[in-house]
mmCIF file of C-alpha atoms in Angstrom:
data_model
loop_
_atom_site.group_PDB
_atom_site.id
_atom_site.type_symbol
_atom_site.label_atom_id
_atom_site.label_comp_id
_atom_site.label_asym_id
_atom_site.label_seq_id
_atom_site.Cartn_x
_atom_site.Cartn_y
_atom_site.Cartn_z
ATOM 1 C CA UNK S 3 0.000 0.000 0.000
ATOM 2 C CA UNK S 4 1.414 3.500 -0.970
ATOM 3 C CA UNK S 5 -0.011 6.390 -0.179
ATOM 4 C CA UNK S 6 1.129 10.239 -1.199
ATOM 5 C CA UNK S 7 -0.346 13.714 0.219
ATOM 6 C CA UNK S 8 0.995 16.541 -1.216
ATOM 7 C CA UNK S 9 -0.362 19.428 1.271
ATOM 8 C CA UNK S 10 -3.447 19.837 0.419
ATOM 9 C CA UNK S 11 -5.078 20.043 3.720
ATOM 10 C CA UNK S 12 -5.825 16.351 2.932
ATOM 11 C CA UNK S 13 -5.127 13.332 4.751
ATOM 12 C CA UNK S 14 -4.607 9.749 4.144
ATOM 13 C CA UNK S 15 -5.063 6.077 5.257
ATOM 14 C CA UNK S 16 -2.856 3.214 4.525
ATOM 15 C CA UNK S 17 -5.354 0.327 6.252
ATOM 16 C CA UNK S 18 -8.774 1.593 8.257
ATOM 17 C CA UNK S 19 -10.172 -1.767 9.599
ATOM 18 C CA UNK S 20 -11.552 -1.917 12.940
ATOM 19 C CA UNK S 21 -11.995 -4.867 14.740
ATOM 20 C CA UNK S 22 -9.724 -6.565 11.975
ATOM 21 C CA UNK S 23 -7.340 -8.769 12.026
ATOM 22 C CA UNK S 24 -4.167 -6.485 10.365
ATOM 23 C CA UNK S 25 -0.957 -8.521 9.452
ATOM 24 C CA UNK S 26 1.933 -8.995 6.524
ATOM 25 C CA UNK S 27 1.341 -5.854 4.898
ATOM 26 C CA UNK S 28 4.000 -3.458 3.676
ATOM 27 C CA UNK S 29 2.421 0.346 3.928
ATOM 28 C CA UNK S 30 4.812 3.101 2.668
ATOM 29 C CA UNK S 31 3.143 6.981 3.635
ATOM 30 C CA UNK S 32 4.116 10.221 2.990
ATOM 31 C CA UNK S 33 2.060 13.155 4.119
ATOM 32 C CA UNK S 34 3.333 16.788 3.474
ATOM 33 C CA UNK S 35 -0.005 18.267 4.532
ATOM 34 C CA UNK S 36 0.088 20.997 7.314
ATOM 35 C CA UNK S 37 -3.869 20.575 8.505
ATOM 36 C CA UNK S 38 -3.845 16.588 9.199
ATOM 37 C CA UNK S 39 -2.296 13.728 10.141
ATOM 38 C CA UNK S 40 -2.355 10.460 7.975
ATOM 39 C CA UNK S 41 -2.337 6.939 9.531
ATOM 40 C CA UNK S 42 -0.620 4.248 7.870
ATOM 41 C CA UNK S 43 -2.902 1.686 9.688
ATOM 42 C CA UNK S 44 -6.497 3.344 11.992
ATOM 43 C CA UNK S 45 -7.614 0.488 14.022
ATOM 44 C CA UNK S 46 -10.705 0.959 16.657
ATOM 45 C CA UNK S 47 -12.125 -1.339 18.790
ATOM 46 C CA UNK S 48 -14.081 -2.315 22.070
ATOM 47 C CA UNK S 49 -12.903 -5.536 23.198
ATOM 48 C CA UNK S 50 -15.319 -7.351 22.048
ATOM 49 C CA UNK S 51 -13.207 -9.411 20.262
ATOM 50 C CA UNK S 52 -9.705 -7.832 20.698
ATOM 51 C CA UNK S 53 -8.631 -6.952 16.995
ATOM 52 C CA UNK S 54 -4.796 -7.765 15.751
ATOM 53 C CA UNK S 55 -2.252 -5.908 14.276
ATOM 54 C CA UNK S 56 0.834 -8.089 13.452
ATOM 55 C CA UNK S 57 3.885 -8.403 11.373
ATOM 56 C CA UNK S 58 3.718 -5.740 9.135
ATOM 57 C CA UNK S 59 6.359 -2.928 7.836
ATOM 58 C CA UNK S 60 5.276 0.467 7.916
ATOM 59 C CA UNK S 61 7.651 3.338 6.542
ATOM 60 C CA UNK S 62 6.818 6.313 7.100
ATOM 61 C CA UNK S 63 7.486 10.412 6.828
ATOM 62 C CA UNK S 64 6.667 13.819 7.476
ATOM 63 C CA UNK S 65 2.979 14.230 9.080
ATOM 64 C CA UNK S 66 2.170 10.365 9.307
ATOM 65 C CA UNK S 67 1.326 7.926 12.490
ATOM 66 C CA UNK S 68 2.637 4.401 12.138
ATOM 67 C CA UNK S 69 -0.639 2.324 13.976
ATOM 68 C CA UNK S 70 -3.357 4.204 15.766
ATOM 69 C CA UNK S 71 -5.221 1.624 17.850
ATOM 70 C CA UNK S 72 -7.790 1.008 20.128
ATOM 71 C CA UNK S 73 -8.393 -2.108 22.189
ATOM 72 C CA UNK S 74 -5.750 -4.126 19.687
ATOM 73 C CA UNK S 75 -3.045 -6.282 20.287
ATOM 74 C CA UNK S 76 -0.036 -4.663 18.493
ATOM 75 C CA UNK S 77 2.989 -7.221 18.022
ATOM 76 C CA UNK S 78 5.962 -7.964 15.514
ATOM 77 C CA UNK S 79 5.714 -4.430 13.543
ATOM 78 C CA UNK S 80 8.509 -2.867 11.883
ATOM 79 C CA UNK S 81 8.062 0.641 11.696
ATOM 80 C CA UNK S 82 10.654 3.118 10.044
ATOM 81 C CA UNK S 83 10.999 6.723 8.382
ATOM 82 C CA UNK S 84 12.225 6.064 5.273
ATOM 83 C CA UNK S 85 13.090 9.372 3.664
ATOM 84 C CA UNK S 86 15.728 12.148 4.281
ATOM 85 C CA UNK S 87 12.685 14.177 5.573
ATOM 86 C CA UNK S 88 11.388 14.117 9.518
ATOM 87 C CA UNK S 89 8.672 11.826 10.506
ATOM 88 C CA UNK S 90 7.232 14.235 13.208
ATOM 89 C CA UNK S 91 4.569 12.063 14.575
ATOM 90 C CA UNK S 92 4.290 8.748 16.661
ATOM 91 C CA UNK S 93 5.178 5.326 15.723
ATOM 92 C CA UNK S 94 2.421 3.691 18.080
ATOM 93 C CA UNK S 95 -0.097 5.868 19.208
ATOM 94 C CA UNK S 96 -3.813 6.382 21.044
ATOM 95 C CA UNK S 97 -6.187 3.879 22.435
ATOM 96 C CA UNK S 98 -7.584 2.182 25.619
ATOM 97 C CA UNK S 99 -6.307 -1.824 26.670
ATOM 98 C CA UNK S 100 -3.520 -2.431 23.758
ATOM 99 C CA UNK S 101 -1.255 -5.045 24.346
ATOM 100 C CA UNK S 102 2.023 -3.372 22.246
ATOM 101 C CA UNK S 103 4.964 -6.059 22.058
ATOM 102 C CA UNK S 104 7.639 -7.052 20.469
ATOM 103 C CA UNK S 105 7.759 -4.143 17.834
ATOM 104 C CA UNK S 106 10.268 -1.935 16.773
ATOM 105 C CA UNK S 107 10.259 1.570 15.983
ATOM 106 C CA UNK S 108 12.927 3.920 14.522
ATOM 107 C CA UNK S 109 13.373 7.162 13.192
ATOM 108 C CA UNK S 110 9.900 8.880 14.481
ATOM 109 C CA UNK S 111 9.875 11.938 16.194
ATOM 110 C CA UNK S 112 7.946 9.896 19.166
ATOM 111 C CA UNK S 113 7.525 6.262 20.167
ATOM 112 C CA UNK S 114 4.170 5.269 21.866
ATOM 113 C CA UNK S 115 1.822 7.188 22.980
ATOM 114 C CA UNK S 116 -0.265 5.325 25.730
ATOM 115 C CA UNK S 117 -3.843 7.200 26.817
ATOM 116 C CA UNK S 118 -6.985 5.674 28.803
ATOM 117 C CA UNK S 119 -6.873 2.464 30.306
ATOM 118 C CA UNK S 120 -4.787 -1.001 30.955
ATOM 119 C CA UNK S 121 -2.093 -0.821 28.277
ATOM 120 C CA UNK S 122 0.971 -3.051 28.371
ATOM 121 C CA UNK S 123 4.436 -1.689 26.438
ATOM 122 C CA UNK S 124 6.862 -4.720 26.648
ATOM 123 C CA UNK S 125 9.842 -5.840 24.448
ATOM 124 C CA UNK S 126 10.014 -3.099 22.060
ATOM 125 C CA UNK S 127 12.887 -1.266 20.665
ATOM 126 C CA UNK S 128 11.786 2.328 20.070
ATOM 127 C CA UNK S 129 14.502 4.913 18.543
ATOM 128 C CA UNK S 130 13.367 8.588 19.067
ATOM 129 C CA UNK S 131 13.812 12.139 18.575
ATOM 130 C CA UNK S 132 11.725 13.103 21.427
ATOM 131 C CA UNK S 133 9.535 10.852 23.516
ATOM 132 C CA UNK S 134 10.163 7.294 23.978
ATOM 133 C CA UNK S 135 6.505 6.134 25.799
ATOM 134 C CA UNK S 136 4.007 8.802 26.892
ATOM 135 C CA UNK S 137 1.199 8.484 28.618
ATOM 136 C CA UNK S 138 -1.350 11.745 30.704
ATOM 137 C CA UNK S 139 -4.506 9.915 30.407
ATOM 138 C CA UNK S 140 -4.949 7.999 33.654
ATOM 139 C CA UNK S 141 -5.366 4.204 34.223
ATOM 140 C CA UNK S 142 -3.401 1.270 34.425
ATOM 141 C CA UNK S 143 -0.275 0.365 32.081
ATOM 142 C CA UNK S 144 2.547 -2.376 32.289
ATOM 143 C CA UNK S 145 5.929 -0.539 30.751
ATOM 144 C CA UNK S 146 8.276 -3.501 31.136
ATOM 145 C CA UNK S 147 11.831 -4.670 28.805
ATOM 146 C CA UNK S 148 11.864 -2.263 26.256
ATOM 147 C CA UNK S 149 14.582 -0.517 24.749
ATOM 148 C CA UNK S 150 15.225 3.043 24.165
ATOM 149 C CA UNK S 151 17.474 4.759 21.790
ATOM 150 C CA UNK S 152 17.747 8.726 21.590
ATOM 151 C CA UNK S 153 19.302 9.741 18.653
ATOM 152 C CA UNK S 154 19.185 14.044 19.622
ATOM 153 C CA UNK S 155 19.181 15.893 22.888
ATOM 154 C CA UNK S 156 15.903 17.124 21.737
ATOM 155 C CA UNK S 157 12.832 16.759 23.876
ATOM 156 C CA UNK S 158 12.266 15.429 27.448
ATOM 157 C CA UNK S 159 11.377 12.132 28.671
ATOM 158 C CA UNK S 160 11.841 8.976 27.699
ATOM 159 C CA UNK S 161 9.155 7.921 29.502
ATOM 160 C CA UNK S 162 6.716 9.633 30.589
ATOM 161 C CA UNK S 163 3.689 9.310 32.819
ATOM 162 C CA UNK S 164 0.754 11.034 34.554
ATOM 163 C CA UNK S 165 -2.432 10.381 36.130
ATOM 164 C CA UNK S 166 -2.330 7.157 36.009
ATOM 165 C CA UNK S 167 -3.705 4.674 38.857
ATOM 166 C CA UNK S 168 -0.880 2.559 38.736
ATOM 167 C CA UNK S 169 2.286 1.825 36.622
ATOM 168 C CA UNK S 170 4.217 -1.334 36.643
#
């Protein structure tokens, strides 16, 4: 799947399928619009079944998420910038209950962005800019084995976490 925005105030999907079952894809995005933010794969759920999103490689630049997913188990993704250009976005971002393991993540301005309730981050490798796991939306999260590379002094934490119940 490719997928090109040339600023246009336009934005673009790679794979929208919620509740799916997501795996072995190869998603290349690009997004040079200034208004939006393009998703290389959207994924929302409710638990009811838990969704997966597995073993795919994602490259992508500029203005584009990797995986933004709700209520999904998230495991054995590649994702990479490919281009000479930024990606300014997060690899992993979003949702409620995601189980995100075993991926790995380089070149994004962020890593994984964590928000609502019960999320587990284990056995990832995430190369940043900024962030390497941020989280300011309460609840309970497992953060356990991962690890971190920061390739600037730019930014803050590498992780980061706020109102949450609990953090293991």
């Amino acid at each position: 799947v490719l997928v090109y925005i040339n600023g246009s105030c336009s934005y673009g999907r790679g794979i929208r399928g919620d509740r799916s079952t997501i795996e072995d894809n190869y998603i290349r995005i690009e997004d040079h619009s200034s208004c939006y933010i393009s998703y290389a794969i959207e994924s929302y759920g409710d638990g009811a079944p838990r969704h997966s999103i597995s073993n795919n490689t994602i490259e992508a630049t500029r203005e584009s998420y990797g995986i933004y997913a709700s209520h999904a188990d998230i495991e054995g993704n590649h994702l990479s910038n490919w281009s000479s250009n930024n990606n300014d976005e997060w690899g992993i971002g979003y949702g409620d209950y995601n189980v995100i393991r075993n991926n790995t993540i380089l070149g994004f301005r962020d890593g994984i962005r964590i928000q609502g309730q019960g999320n587990e981050v284990r056995d990832n490798h995430i190369q940043t800019r900024y962030w390497g796991v941020y989280s300011d939306g309460g609840g309970d999260h497992v953060i356990e084995n991962n690890t971190f590379d920061k390739y600037t002094t730019n930014g803050d934490w590498l992780i980061y976490v706020t109102n949450a119940a609990s953090v293991t």
